[in-house]
PDB file of C-alpha atoms and ligand atoms in Angstrom:
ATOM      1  CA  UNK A   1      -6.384 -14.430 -13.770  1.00  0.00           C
ATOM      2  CA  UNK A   2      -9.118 -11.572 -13.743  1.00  0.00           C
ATOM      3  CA  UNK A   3      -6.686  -9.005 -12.108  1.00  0.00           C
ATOM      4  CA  UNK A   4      -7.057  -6.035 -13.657  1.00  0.00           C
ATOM      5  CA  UNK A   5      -3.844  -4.601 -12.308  1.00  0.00           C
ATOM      6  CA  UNK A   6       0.142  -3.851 -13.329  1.00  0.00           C
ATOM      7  CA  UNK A   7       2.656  -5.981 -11.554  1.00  0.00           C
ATOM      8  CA  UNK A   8       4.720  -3.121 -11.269  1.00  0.00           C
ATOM      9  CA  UNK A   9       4.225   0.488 -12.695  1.00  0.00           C
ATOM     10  CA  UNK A  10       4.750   0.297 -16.283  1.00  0.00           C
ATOM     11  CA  UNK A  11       7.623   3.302 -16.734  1.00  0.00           C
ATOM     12  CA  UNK A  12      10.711   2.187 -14.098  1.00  0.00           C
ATOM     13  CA  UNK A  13       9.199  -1.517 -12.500  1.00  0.00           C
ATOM     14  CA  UNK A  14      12.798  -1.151 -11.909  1.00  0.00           C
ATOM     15  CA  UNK A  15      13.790   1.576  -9.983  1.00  0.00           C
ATOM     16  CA  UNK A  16      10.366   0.986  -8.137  1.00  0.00           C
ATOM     17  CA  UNK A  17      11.426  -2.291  -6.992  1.00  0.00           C
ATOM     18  CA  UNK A  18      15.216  -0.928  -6.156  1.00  0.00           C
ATOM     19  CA  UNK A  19      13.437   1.910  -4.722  1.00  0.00           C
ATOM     20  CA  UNK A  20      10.509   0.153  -2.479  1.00  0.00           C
ATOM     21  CA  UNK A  21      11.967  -3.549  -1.528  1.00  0.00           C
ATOM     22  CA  UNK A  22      16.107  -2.965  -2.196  1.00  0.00           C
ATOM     23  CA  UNK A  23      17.005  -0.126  -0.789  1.00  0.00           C
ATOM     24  CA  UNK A  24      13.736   0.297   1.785  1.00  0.00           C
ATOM     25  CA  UNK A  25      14.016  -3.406   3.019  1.00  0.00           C
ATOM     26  CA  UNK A  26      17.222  -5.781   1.536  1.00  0.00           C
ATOM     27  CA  UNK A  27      19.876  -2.912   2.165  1.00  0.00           C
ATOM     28  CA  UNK A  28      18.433  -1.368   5.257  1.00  0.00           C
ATOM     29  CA  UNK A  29      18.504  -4.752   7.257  1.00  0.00           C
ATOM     30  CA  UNK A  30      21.138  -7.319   5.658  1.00  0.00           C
ATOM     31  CA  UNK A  31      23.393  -7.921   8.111  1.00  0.00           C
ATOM     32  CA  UNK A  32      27.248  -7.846   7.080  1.00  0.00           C
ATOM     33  CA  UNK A  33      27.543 -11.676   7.722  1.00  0.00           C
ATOM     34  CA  UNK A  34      25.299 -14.759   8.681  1.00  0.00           C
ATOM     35  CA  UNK A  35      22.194 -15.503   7.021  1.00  0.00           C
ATOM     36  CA  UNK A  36      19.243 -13.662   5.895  1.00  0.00           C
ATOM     37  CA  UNK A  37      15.457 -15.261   5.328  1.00  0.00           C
ATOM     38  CA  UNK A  38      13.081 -13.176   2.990  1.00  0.00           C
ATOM     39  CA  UNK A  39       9.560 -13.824   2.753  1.00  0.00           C
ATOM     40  CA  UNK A  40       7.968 -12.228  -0.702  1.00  0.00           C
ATOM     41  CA  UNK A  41       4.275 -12.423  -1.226  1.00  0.00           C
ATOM     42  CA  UNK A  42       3.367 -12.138  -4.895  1.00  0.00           C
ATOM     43  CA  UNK A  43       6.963 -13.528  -7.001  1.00  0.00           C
ATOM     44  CA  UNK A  44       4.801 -12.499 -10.281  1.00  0.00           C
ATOM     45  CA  UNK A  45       8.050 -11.709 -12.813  1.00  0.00           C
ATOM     46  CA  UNK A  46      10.189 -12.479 -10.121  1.00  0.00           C
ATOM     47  CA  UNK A  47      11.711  -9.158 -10.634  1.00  0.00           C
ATOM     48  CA  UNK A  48      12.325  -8.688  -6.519  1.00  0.00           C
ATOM     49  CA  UNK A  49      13.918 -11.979  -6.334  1.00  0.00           C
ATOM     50  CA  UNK A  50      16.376 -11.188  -9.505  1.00  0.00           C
ATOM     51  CA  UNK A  51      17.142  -7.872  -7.856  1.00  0.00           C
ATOM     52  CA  UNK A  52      17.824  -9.317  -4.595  1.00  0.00           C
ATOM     53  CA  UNK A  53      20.023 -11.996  -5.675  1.00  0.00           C
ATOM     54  CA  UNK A  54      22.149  -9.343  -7.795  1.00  0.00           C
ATOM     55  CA  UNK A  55      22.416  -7.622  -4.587  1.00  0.00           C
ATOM     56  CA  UNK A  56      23.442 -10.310  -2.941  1.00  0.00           C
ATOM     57  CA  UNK A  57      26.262 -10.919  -5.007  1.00  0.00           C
ATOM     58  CA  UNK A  58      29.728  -9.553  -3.135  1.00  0.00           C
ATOM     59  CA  UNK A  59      28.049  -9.355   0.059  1.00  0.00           C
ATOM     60  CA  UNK A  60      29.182 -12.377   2.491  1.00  0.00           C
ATOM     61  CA  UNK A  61      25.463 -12.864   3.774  1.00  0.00           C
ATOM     62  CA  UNK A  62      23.714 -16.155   2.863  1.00  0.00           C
ATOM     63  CA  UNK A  63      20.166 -15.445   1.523  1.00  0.00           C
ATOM     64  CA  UNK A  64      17.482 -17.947   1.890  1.00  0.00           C
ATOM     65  CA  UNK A  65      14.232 -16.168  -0.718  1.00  0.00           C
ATOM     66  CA  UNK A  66      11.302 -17.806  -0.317  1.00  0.00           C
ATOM     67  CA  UNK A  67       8.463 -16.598  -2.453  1.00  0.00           C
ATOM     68  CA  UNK A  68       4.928 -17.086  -2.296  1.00  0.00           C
ATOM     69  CA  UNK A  69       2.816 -17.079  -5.799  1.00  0.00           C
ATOM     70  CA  UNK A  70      -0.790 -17.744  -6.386  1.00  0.00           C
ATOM     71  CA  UNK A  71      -1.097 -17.982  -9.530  1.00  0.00           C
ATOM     72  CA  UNK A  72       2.156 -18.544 -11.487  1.00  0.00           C
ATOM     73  CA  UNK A  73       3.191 -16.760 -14.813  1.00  0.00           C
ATOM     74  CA  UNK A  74       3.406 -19.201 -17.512  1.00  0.00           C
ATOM     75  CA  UNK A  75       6.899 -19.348 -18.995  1.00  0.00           C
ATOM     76  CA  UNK A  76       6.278 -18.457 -22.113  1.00  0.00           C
ATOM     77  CA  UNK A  77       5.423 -14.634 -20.342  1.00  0.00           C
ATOM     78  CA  UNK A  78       8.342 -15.124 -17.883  1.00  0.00           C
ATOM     79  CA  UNK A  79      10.513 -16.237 -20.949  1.00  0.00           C
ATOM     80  CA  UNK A  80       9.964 -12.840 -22.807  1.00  0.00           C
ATOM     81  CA  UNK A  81      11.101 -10.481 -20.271  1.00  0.00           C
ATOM     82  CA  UNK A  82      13.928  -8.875 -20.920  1.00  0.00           C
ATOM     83  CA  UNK A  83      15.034  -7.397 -17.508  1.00  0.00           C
ATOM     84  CA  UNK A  84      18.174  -8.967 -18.054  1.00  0.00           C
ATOM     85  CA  UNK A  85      18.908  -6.553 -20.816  1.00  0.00           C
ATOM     86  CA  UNK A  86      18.651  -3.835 -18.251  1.00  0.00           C
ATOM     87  CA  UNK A  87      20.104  -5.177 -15.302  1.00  0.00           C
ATOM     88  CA  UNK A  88      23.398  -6.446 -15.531  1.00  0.00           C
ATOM     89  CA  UNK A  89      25.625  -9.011 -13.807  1.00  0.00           C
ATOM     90  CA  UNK A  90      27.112 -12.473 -14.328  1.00  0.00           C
ATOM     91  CA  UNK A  91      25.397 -15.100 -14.672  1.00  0.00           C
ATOM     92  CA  UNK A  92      21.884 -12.726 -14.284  1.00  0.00           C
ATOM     93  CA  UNK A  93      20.391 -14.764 -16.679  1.00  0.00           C
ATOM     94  CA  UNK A  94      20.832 -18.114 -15.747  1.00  0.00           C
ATOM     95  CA  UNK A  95      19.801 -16.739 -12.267  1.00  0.00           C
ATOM     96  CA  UNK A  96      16.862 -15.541 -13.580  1.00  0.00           C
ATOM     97  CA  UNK A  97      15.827 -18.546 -15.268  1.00  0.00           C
ATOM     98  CA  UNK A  98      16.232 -20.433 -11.691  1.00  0.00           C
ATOM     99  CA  UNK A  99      13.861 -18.573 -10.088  1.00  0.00           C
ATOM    100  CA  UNK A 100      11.150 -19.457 -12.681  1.00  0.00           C
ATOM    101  CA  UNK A 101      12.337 -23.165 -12.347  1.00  0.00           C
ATOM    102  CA  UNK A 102      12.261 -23.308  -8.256  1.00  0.00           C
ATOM    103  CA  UNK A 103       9.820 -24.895  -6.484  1.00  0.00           C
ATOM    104  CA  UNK A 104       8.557 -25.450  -3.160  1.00  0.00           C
ATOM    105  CA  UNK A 105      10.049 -28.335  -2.102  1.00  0.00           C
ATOM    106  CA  UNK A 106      13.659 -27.359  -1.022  1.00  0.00           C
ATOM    107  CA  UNK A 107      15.965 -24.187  -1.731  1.00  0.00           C
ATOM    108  CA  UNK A 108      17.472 -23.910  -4.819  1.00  0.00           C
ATOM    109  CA  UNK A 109      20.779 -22.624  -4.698  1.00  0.00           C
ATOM    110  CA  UNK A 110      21.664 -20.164  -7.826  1.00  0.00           C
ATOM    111  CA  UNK A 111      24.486 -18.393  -6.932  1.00  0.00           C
ATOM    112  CA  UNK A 112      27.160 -19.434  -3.953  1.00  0.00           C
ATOM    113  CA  UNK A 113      25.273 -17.148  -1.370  1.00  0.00           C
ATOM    114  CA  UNK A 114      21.192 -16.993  -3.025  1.00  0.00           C
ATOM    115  CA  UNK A 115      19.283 -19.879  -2.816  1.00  0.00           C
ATOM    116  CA  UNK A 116      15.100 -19.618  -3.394  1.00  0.00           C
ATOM    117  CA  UNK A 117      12.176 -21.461  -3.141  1.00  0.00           C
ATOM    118  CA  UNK A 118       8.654 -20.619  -4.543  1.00  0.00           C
ATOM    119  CA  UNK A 119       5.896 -22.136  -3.323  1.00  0.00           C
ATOM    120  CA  UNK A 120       2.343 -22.469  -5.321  1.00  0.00           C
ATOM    121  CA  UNK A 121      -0.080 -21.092  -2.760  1.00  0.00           C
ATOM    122  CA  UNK A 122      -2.264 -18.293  -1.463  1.00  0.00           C
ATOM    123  CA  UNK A 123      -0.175 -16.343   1.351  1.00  0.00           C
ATOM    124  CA  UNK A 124      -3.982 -16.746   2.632  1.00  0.00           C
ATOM    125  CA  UNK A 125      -3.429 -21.126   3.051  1.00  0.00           C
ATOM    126  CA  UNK A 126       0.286 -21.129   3.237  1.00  0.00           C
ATOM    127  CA  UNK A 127       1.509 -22.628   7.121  1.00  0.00           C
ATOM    128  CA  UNK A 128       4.413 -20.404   7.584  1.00  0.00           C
ATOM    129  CA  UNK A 129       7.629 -21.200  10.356  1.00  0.00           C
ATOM    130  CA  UNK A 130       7.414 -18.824  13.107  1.00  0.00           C
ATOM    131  CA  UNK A 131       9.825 -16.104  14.084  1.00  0.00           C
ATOM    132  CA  UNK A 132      11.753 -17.516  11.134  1.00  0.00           C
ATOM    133  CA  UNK A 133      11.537 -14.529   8.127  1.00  0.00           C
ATOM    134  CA  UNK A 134      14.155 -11.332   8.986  1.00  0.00           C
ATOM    135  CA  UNK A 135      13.030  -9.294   6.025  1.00  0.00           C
ATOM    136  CA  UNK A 136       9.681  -9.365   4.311  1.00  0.00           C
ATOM    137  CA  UNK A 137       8.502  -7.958   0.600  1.00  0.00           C
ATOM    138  CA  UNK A 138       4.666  -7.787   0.579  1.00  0.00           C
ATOM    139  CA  UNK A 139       4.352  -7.416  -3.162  1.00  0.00           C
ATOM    140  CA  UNK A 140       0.591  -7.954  -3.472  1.00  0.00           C
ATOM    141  CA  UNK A 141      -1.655  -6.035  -5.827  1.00  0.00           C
ATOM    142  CA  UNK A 142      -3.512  -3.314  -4.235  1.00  0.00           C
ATOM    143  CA  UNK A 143      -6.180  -3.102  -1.632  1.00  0.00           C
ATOM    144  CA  UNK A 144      -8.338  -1.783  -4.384  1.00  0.00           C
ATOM    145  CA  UNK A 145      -7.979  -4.879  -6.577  1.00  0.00           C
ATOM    146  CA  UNK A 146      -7.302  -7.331  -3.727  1.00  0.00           C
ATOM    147  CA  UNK A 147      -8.897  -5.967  -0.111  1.00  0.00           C
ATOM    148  CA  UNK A 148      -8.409  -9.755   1.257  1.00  0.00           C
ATOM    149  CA  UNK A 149      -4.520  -9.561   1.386  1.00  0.00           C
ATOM    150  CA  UNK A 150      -4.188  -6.608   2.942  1.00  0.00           C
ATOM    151  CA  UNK A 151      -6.123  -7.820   6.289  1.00  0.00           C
ATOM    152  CA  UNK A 152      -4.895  -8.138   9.760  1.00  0.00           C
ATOM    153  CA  UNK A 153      -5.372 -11.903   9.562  1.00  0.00           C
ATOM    154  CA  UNK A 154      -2.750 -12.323   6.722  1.00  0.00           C
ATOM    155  CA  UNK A 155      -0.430  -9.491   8.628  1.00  0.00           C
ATOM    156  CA  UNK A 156      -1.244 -11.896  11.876  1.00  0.00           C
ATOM    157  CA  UNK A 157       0.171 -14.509   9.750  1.00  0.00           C
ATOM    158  CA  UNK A 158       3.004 -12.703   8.619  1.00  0.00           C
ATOM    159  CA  UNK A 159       3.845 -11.466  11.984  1.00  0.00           C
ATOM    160  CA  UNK A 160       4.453 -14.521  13.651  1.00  0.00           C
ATOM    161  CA  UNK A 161       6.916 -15.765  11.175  1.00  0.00           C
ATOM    162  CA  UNK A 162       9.372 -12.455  11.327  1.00  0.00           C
ATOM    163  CA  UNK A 163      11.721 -12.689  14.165  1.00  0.00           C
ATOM    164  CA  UNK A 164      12.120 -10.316  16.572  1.00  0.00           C
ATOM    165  CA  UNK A 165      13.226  -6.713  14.740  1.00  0.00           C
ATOM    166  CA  UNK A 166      12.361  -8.309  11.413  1.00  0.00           C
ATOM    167  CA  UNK A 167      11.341  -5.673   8.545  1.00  0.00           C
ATOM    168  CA  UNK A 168       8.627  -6.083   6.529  1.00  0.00           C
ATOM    169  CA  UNK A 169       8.513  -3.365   3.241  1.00  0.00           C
ATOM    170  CA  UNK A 170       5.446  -2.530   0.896  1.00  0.00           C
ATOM    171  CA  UNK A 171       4.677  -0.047  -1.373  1.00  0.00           C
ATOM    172  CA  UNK A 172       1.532   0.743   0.191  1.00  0.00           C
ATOM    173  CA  UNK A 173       0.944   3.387   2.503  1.00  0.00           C
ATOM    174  CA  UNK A 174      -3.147   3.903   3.085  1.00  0.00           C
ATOM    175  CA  UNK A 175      -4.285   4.674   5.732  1.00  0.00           C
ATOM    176  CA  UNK A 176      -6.321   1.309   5.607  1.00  0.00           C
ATOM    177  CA  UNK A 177      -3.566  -0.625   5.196  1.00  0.00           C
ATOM    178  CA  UNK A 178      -0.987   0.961   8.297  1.00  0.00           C
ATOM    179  CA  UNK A 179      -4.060   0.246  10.826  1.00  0.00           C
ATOM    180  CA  UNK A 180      -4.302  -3.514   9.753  1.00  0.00           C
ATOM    181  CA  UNK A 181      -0.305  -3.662  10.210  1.00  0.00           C
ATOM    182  CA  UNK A 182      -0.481  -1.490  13.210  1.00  0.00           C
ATOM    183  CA  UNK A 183      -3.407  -3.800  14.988  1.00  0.00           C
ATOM    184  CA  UNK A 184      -1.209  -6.923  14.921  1.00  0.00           C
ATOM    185  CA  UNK A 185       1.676  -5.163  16.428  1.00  0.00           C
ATOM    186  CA  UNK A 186       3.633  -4.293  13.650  1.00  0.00           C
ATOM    187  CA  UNK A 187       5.421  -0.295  14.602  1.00  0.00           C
ATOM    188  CA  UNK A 188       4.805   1.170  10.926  1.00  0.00           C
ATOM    189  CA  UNK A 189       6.774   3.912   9.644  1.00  0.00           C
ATOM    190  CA  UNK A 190       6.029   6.060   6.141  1.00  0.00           C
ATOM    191  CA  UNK A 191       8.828   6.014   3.866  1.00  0.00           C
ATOM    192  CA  UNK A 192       9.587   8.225   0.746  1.00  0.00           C
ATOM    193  CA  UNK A 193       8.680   6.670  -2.257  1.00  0.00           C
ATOM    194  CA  UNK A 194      10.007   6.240  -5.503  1.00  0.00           C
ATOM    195  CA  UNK A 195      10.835   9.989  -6.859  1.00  0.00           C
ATOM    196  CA  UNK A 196       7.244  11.545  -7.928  1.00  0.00           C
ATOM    197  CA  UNK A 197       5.321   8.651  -6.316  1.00  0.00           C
ATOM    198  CA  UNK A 198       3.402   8.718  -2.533  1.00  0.00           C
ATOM    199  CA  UNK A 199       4.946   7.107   0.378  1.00  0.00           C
ATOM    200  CA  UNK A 200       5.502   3.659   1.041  1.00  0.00           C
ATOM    201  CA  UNK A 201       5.305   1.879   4.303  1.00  0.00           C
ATOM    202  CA  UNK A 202       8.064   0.102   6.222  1.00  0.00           C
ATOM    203  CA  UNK A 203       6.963  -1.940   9.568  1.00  0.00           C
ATOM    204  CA  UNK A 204       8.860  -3.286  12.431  1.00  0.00           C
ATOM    205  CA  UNK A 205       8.069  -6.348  14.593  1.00  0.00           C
ATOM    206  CA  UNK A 206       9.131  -4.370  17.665  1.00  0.00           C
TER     207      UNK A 206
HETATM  208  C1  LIG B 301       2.241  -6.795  -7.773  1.00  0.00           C
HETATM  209  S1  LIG B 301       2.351  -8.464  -8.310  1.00  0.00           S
HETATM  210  C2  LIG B 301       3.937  -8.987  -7.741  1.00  0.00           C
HETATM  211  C3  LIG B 301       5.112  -8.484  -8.528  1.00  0.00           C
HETATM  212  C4  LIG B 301       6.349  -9.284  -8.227  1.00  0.00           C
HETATM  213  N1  LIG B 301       6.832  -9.159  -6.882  1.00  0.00           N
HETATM  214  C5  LIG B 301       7.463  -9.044  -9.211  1.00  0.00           C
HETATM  215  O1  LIG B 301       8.620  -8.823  -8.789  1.00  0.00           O
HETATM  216  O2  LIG B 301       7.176  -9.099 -10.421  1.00  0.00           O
HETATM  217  C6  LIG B 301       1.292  -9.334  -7.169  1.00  0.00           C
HETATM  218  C7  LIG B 301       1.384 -10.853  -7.242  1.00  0.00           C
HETATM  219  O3  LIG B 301       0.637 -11.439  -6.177  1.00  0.00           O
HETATM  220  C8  LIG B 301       0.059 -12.634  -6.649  1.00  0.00           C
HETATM  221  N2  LIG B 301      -1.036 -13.034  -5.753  1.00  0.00           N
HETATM  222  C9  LIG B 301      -2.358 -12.741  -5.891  1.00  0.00           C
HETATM  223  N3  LIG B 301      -3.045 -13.267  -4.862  1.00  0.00           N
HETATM  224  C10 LIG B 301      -2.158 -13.902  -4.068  1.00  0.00           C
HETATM  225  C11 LIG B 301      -2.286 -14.634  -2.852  1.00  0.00           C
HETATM  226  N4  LIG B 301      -3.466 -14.809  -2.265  1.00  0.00           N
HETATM  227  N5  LIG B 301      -1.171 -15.160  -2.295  1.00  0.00           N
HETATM  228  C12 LIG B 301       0.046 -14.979  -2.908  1.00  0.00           C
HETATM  229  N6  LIG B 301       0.216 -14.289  -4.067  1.00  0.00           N
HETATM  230  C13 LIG B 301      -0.862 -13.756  -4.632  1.00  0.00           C
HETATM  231  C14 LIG B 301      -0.372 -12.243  -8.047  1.00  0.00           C
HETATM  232  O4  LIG B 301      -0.614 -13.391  -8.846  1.00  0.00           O
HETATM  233  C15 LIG B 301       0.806 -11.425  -8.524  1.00  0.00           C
HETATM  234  O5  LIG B 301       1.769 -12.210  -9.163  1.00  0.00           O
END
């Protein structure tokens, strides 16, 4: 892979991801009822898709997750984390294992109201539906590691497919980063982050 980068800090990748794309993005915008369609760029352990689904669960909004990934974590990895010993709730596991067993072909459903699909691409080549996405998690690494995701062209991209008022959350906040968001048209707000970390971003398609 040649990434010489965490997929998520190494103490609390957990309360990060509650923290940055739960409580910043999933909670902020679900609606009560109807249907909600994320976009994620960057599944990697597919620790934002577990933690959405568990979520999900109780709520009586129909999630629709569908995750871009690059390059794909072999199974073996996948297969030895043990999130699932941390975060707890029926049927987690098996849930867990369906997101590493989606594909991009058609939505998966794993629990009555979380269905996912993962497609194999670059966010970079992927043709996305427009005005389609009402929440989105731009997990990708840094712009130190990874300057070409964090362009206006891919946040062009991204745009179009988020509906009107559609939320897009990242853990990001440079300076670098809010202009590219901010030139497309996105209205880009700094967020606390995580307890002891810098801000994080959250951006509106107004
Ligand atoms: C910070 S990690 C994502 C962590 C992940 N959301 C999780 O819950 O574990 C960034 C991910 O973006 C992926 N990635 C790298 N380049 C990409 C691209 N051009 N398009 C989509 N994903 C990409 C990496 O392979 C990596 O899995």
């Amino acid at each position: 892979l040649g990434y010489d980068e965490q997929y998520h800090s190494v103490n609390g990748a957990i309360g990060e991801s509650m923290h940055v794309f739960i409580r910043s993005g999933f909670d902020f915008i679900c609606p009560e009822s109807g249907v909600i369609n994320i976009l994620e760029v960057g599944l990697g352990t597919g620790l934002n898709a577990l933690l959405t689904a568990k979520s999900a669960m109780g709520r009586d909004t129909m999630v629709y997750y569908h995750a871009f990934e690059a390059y794909p974590l072999d199974n073996l990895i996948t297969g030895q984390l043990n999130y699932c010993q941390q975060i707890h709730g029926d049927n987690l596991p098996a849930v867990f294992e369906g997101i590493h067993s989606s594909s991009g072909d058609t939505y998966k459903k794993l629990l009555s109201n979380f269905f996912i699909k993962t497609s194999v691409a670059k966010i970079q080549d992927a043709i996305l539906e427009k005005e389609h996405y009402h929440l989105v998690y731009f997990d990708a690494f840094g712009p130190d590691t990874q300057p070409e995701m964090w362009t206006s062209d891919v946040f062009e991209k991204i745009y179009e497919s988020m509906i009107t008022g559609a939320v897009l959350v990242t853990y990001c906040a440079k300076g670098i980063v809010r202009r590219a968001m901010t030139e497309v048209g996105l209205k880009v707000e700094k967020i606390p982050g995580p307890p002891g970390k810098r801000e994080i971003s959250r951006a509106i398609k107004p």
